[in-house]
Amino acid sequence: MGSSWKLADHPKLPKGKTIAMVVLDGWGEAKPDQYNCIHIAETPTMDSLKEGAPEKWRLVRAHGTAVGLPTEDDMGNSEVGHNALGAGRIFAQGAKLVDLALASGKIYDGEGFTYIKDSFETGTLHLIGLLSDGGVHSRLDQVQLLVKGSAERGAKRIRVHILTDGRDVLDGSSVGFVETLENDLAELRAKGVDAQIASGGGRMYVTMDRYENDWEVVKRGWDAQVLGEAPYKFTNAVEAVKKLRQEPKANDQYLPPFVIVDDNGKAVGPIVDGDAVVTFNFRADRMVMIAKSLEYEDFDKFDRVRVPKIRYAGMLQYDGELQLPSHYLVSPPEIDRTSGEYLVHNGVRTFACSETVKFGHVTFFWNGNRSGYFNPKMEEYVEIPSDSGITFNVQPKMKAIEIAEKARDAILSGKFDQVRVNLPNSDMVGHTGDIEATIVACKAADEAVKMILDAIEQVGGIYVVTADHGNAEDMVKRNKKGEPALDKSGNIQILTSHTLEPVSACCHRRPGLGTWS
Ligand SMILES: O=C(O)[C@@H](CO)OP(=O)(O)O
Ligand SMILES: [Mn+2]
Ligand SMILES: [Mn+2]
């Protein structure tokens, strides 16, 4: 094929038909029991796809090495799922590239580390990111290696700004992760390195917003990490997390921001001129906003109050088009020649839509972590504003119907050849661990699929319905036998994370419009 963009005709699918590409976020296939919200919810449309045309319905793996993740224990996630769907190929993902760079030591020879290292002599090294072993955005073992490796290479003063998880790992597990990190930092202190945790907060409330849904989230992080200001002050991070978790309804995802202070009540690690900063998440979407606030001179999203002159590097470069950040420790996967680029070169017009919290999934991730259009004359991307400031179990229907209406109108308009959407419900509500709400969420997503397929039927088009990874089909932690695992008090443990389950892929022309197989 060389560098040509020409696409051969599909051997079976007819030309010139509108195609709907529907990604149900977090919709996997698992055994039907009471913790399978997709099974419990009324989902007549998805049921009819499976039962009505079983020969057009397949299960595909959406986790582990099948999608470019380091091991078979790695659950799928939106970044890898949409990267793979959008590019039609599998790339070694950020997690794996960071593992390799750490194992070979190459991470320390690269441009990014060389750049930040210049601050080690007189400044502090700050590490900001998600502290868990979830492996979706970051991994604890990578952070441990980076802290140790940086100290060995001259970092004399290290401050870690942690974000607690509870979304890719069990709620409550934050305490153990903080203890592990504290032990490592104590070992460094014994060797004469001034190393401490400096601030913290829950990932969904502090720093890790995405697609500009709510800049307040990033501001809360800025205030704690850079300015050293937060509503809660503690002298010890383990105590901070334990205490804040005691509040009614508190959970790891939404812990309020806190700073660690010394005996005089002074924050131990604000970021100041001459310091180095690394954001250690490898995954892009929830790091773009903090990267902008740390890197951009012109910035009007919130009042930064004080903008320290720092040397900043991301674990990876998070946005290839914006080249953000400009310094990074590990080169991201080069996801080139994605389907979106092929489509514009072949005169195929695209419409993509989701609500804010997943908008970048069908645009940015789909296009290989690249923001913007390939050709605005051939593409239209529509974002429906998400609710902000609430957890999604409060509004489990989210904007599914609004997304479907936009997709329906785009299909019926005749202006587009490919109409692609992400329906977020099963994932976003699944992450809250609220089973009742997740059932409502799955029903809403199913209704949205129906609206889109009905529109496809009207125009005699083709549909592909699939998912990026599992989530709502299994809401409980299980033992090796697959039974719900009980905690010390004999209670089941709700699973807020994605799963290792396969997802369905279904491609079809609507019945009555001729046959192909
Ligand atoms: O919310 C997120 O950031 C991840 C889970 O960490 O979910 P998804 O991959 O579905 O976007
Ligand atoms: Mn997802
Ligand atoms: Mn998710």
CSV table of N, CA, C and O in Angstrom, one decimal, residues 185-238:
chain,number,residue,atom,x,y,z
A,185,LEU,N,9.6,6.5,50.9
A,185,LEU,CA,10.1,7.8,51.1
A,185,LEU,C,10.9,7.8,52.4
A,185,LEU,O,11.9,8.5,52.5
A,186,ALA,N,10.4,7.0,53.4
A,186,ALA,CA,11.2,6.9,54.7
A,186,ALA,C,12.6,6.3,54.4
A,186,ALA,O,13.6,6.8,55.0
A,187,GLU,N,12.6,5.3,53.6
A,187,GLU,CA,13.9,4.7,53.2
A,187,GLU,C,14.9,5.7,52.6
A,187,GLU,O,16.1,5.8,52.9
A,188,LEU,N,14.3,6.6,51.7
A,188,LEU,CA,15.1,7.6,51.1
A,188,LEU,C,15.6,8.6,52.1
A,188,LEU,O,16.7,9.1,52.1
A,189,ARG,N,14.7,9.0,53.0
A,189,ARG,CA,15.1,9.9,54.1
A,189,ARG,C,16.2,9.4,54.9
A,189,ARG,O,17.2,10.1,55.2
A,190,ALA,N,16.2,8.1,55.2
A,190,ALA,CA,17.3,7.4,55.9
A,190,ALA,C,18.6,7.6,55.2
A,190,ALA,O,19.7,7.5,55.8
A,191,LYS,N,18.5,7.7,53.8
A,191,LYS,CA,19.7,7.9,53.0
A,191,LYS,C,20.1,9.3,52.8
A,191,LYS,O,20.9,9.7,52.0
A,192,GLY,N,19.3,10.2,53.5
A,192,GLY,CA,19.7,11.6,53.4
A,192,GLY,C,18.9,12.4,52.3
A,192,GLY,O,19.2,13.6,52.1
A,193,VAL,N,18.0,11.8,51.6
A,193,VAL,CA,17.2,12.5,50.7
A,193,VAL,C,15.9,13.1,51.4
A,193,VAL,O,15.3,12.4,52.1
A,194,ASP,N,15.7,14.3,51.2
A,194,ASP,CA,14.5,15.0,51.8
A,194,ASP,C,13.3,14.7,51.0
A,194,ASP,O,13.0,15.4,50.0
A,195,ALA,N,12.6,13.5,51.3
A,195,ALA,CA,11.5,13.1,50.4
A,195,ALA,C,10.2,12.9,51.2
A,195,ALA,O,10.2,12.3,52.3
A,196,GLN,N,9.1,13.6,50.8
A,196,GLN,CA,7.9,13.5,51.5
A,196,GLN,C,6.7,13.6,50.6
A,196,GLN,O,6.8,14.1,49.4
A,197,ILE,N,5.5,13.1,51.0
A,197,ILE,CA,4.3,13.4,50.3
A,197,ILE,C,3.9,14.9,50.7
A,197,ILE,O,4.1,15.3,51.9
A,198,ALA,N,3.5,15.7,49.7
A,198,ALA,CA,3.2,17.1,50.0
A,198,ALA,C,1.7,17.5,50.0
A,198,ALA,O,1.3,18.4,50.6
A,199,SER,N,1.0,16.7,49.2
A,199,SER,CA,-0.5,17.1,49.1
A,199,SER,C,-1.2,15.9,48.5
A,199,SER,O,-0.6,14.9,48.1
A,200,GLY,N,-2.5,16.0,48.5
A,200,GLY,CA,-3.3,14.9,48.0
A,200,GLY,C,-4.8,15.3,47.8
A,200,GLY,O,-5.2,16.5,48.1
A,201,GLY,N,-5.5,14.4,47.2
A,201,GLY,CA,-7.0,14.6,47.0
A,201,GLY,C,-7.5,13.5,46.1
A,201,GLY,O,-6.7,12.8,45.5
A,202,GLY,N,-8.8,13.3,46.0
A,202,GLY,CA,-9.4,12.3,45.2
A,202,GLY,C,-9.4,12.6,43.7
A,202,GLY,O,-9.6,13.8,43.4
A,203,ARG,N,-9.1,11.7,42.9
A,203,ARG,CA,-8.9,11.9,41.5
A,203,ARG,C,-10.0,12.6,40.8
A,203,ARG,O,-9.8,13.4,39.8
A,204,MET,N,-11.3,12.3,41.2
A,204,MET,CA,-12.4,12.9,40.5
A,204,MET,C,-12.8,14.3,41.0
A,204,MET,O,-13.6,15.0,40.4
A,205,TYR,N,-12.1,14.7,42.1
A,205,TYR,CA,-12.4,16.0,42.7
A,205,TYR,C,-11.2,16.9,42.6
A,205,TYR,O,-11.4,18.2,42.7
A,206,VAL,N,-10.1,16.4,42.4
A,206,VAL,CA,-8.8,17.1,42.4
A,206,VAL,C,-8.0,16.7,41.2
A,206,VAL,O,-7.7,15.5,41.0
A,207,THR,N,-7.7,17.7,40.3
A,207,THR,CA,-6.7,17.6,39.2
A,207,THR,C,-7.2,16.8,38.0
A,207,THR,O,-7.1,17.3,36.9
A,208,MET,N,-7.8,15.6,38.1
A,208,MET,CA,-7.9,14.7,37.0
A,208,MET,C,-9.3,14.9,36.3
A,208,MET,O,-10.0,13.9,35.9
A,209,ASP,N,-9.7,16.1,36.0
A,209,ASP,CA,-10.8,16.3,35.1
A,209,ASP,C,-10.4,16.0,33.7
A,209,ASP,O,-9.2,15.8,33.4
A,210,ARG,N,-11.3,15.9,32.7
A,210,ARG,CA,-10.9,15.7,31.3
A,210,ARG,C,-11.9,16.5,30.4
A,210,ARG,O,-13.0,16.7,30.7
A,211,TYR,N,-11.3,16.8,29.2
A,211,TYR,CA,-12.1,17.4,28.2
A,211,TYR,C,-12.8,18.7,28.6
A,211,TYR,O,-13.9,19.0,28.2
A,212,GLU,N,-12.1,19.4,29.6
A,212,GLU,CA,-12.6,20.7,30.1
A,212,GLU,C,-14.0,20.6,30.6
A,212,GLU,O,-14.8,21.5,30.4
A,213,ASN,N,-14.4,19.5,31.3
A,213,ASN,CA,-15.7,19.5,31.9
A,213,ASN,C,-15.9,20.4,33.0
A,213,ASN,O,-16.9,21.0,33.2
A,214,ASP,N,-14.8,20.5,33.9
A,214,ASP,CA,-14.9,21.4,35.1
A,214,ASP,C,-13.5,21.8,35.5
A,214,ASP,O,-12.8,21.0,36.2
A,215,TRP,N,-13.1,23.0,35.2
A,215,TRP,CA,-11.8,23.5,35.5
A,215,TRP,C,-11.6,23.6,37.0
A,215,TRP,O,-10.4,23.7,37.5
A,216,GLU,N,-12.7,23.7,37.8
A,216,GLU,CA,-12.6,23.8,39.2
A,216,GLU,C,-11.8,22.7,39.8
A,216,GLU,O,-11.1,22.8,40.8
A,217,VAL,N,-11.9,21.5,39.2
A,217,VAL,CA,-11.2,20.3,39.6
A,217,VAL,C,-9.7,20.5,39.5
A,217,VAL,O,-9.0,20.2,40.4
A,218,VAL,N,-9.3,21.1,38.4
A,218,VAL,CA,-7.9,21.3,38.2
A,218,VAL,C,-7.4,22.4,39.1
A,218,VAL,O,-6.3,22.4,39.7
A,219,LYS,N,-8.2,23.4,39.3
A,219,LYS,CA,-7.9,24.5,40.2
A,219,LYS,C,-7.6,24.0,41.7
A,219,LYS,O,-6.7,24.4,42.3
A,220,ARG,N,-8.5,23.1,42.1
A,220,ARG,CA,-8.3,22.6,43.5
A,220,ARG,C,-6.9,22.0,43.6
A,220,ARG,O,-6.3,22.1,44.6
A,221,GLY,N,-6.5,21.3,42.6
A,221,GLY,CA,-5.2,20.6,42.6
A,221,GLY,C,-4.1,21.7,42.6
A,221,GLY,O,-3.1,21.6,43.3
A,222,TRP,N,-4.3,22.7,41.7
A,222,TRP,CA,-3.3,23.8,41.6
A,222,TRP,C,-3.0,24.4,43.0
A,222,TRP,O,-1.9,24.6,43.4
A,223,ASP,N,-4.2,24.7,43.6
A,223,ASP,CA,-4.1,25.4,44.9
A,223,ASP,C,-3.3,24.6,45.9
A,223,ASP,O,-2.4,25.1,46.6
A,224,ALA,N,-3.5,23.3,45.9
A,224,ALA,CA,-2.8,22.4,46.9
A,224,ALA,C,-1.4,22.2,46.5
A,224,ALA,O,-0.4,22.3,47.3
A,225,GLN,N,-1.2,21.8,45.2
A,225,GLN,CA,0.1,21.4,44.7
A,225,GLN,C,1.1,22.6,44.6
A,225,GLN,O,2.2,22.5,45.0
A,226,VAL,N,0.6,23.6,43.9
A,226,VAL,CA,1.5,24.7,43.6
A,226,VAL,C,1.5,25.8,44.7
A,226,VAL,O,2.6,26.2,45.2
A,227,LEU,N,0.3,26.1,45.2
A,227,LEU,CA,0.2,27.2,46.2
A,227,LEU,C,0.4,26.7,47.6
A,227,LEU,O,0.6,27.5,48.6
A,228,GLY,N,0.2,25.4,47.8
A,228,GLY,CA,0.3,24.8,49.2
A,228,GLY,C,-0.9,25.2,50.0
A,228,GLY,O,-0.8,25.2,51.2
A,229,GLU,N,-2.0,25.4,49.4
A,229,GLU,CA,-3.3,25.8,50.1
A,229,GLU,C,-4.4,24.8,49.9
A,229,GLU,O,-4.6,24.4,48.7
A,230,ALA,N,-5.0,24.3,50.9
A,230,ALA,CA,-6.1,23.4,50.8
A,230,ALA,C,-7.0,23.5,52.1
A,230,ALA,O,-6.5,23.9,53.1
A,231,PRO,N,-8.2,23.1,52.0
A,231,PRO,CA,-9.1,23.2,53.2
A,231,PRO,C,-8.7,22.3,54.3
A,231,PRO,O,-9.0,22.5,55.5
A,232,TYR,N,-7.9,21.2,54.0
A,232,TYR,CA,-7.5,20.3,55.1
A,232,TYR,C,-6.0,20.3,55.2
A,232,TYR,O,-5.3,20.2,54.1
A,233,LYS,N,-5.5,20.3,56.4
A,233,LYS,CA,-4.0,20.2,56.6
A,233,LYS,C,-3.7,19.1,57.6
A,233,LYS,O,-4.4,18.9,58.6
A,234,PHE,N,-2.7,18.3,57.3
A,234,PHE,CA,-2.3,17.2,58.1
A,234,PHE,C,-0.8,17.2,58.1
A,234,PHE,O,-0.1,17.7,57.2
A,235,THR,N,-0.2,16.5,59.2
A,235,THR,CA,1.2,16.4,59.2
A,235,THR,C,1.7,15.1,58.6
A,235,THR,O,2.9,14.8,58.4
A,236,ASN,N,0.7,14.2,58.2
A,236,ASN,CA,1.0,12.9,57.8
A,236,ASN,C,0.0,12.4,56.7
A,236,ASN,O,-1.2,12.6,57.0
A,237,ALA,N,0.4,11.9,55.6
A,237,ALA,CA,-0.5,11.6,54.5
A,237,ALA,C,-1.4,10.4,54.8
A,237,ALA,O,-2.5,10.3,54.4
A,238,VAL,N,-0.8,9.4,55.5
A,238,VAL,CA,-1.7,8.2,55.8
A,238,VAL,C,-2.8,8.6,56.8
A,238,VAL,O,-4.0,8.3,56.5
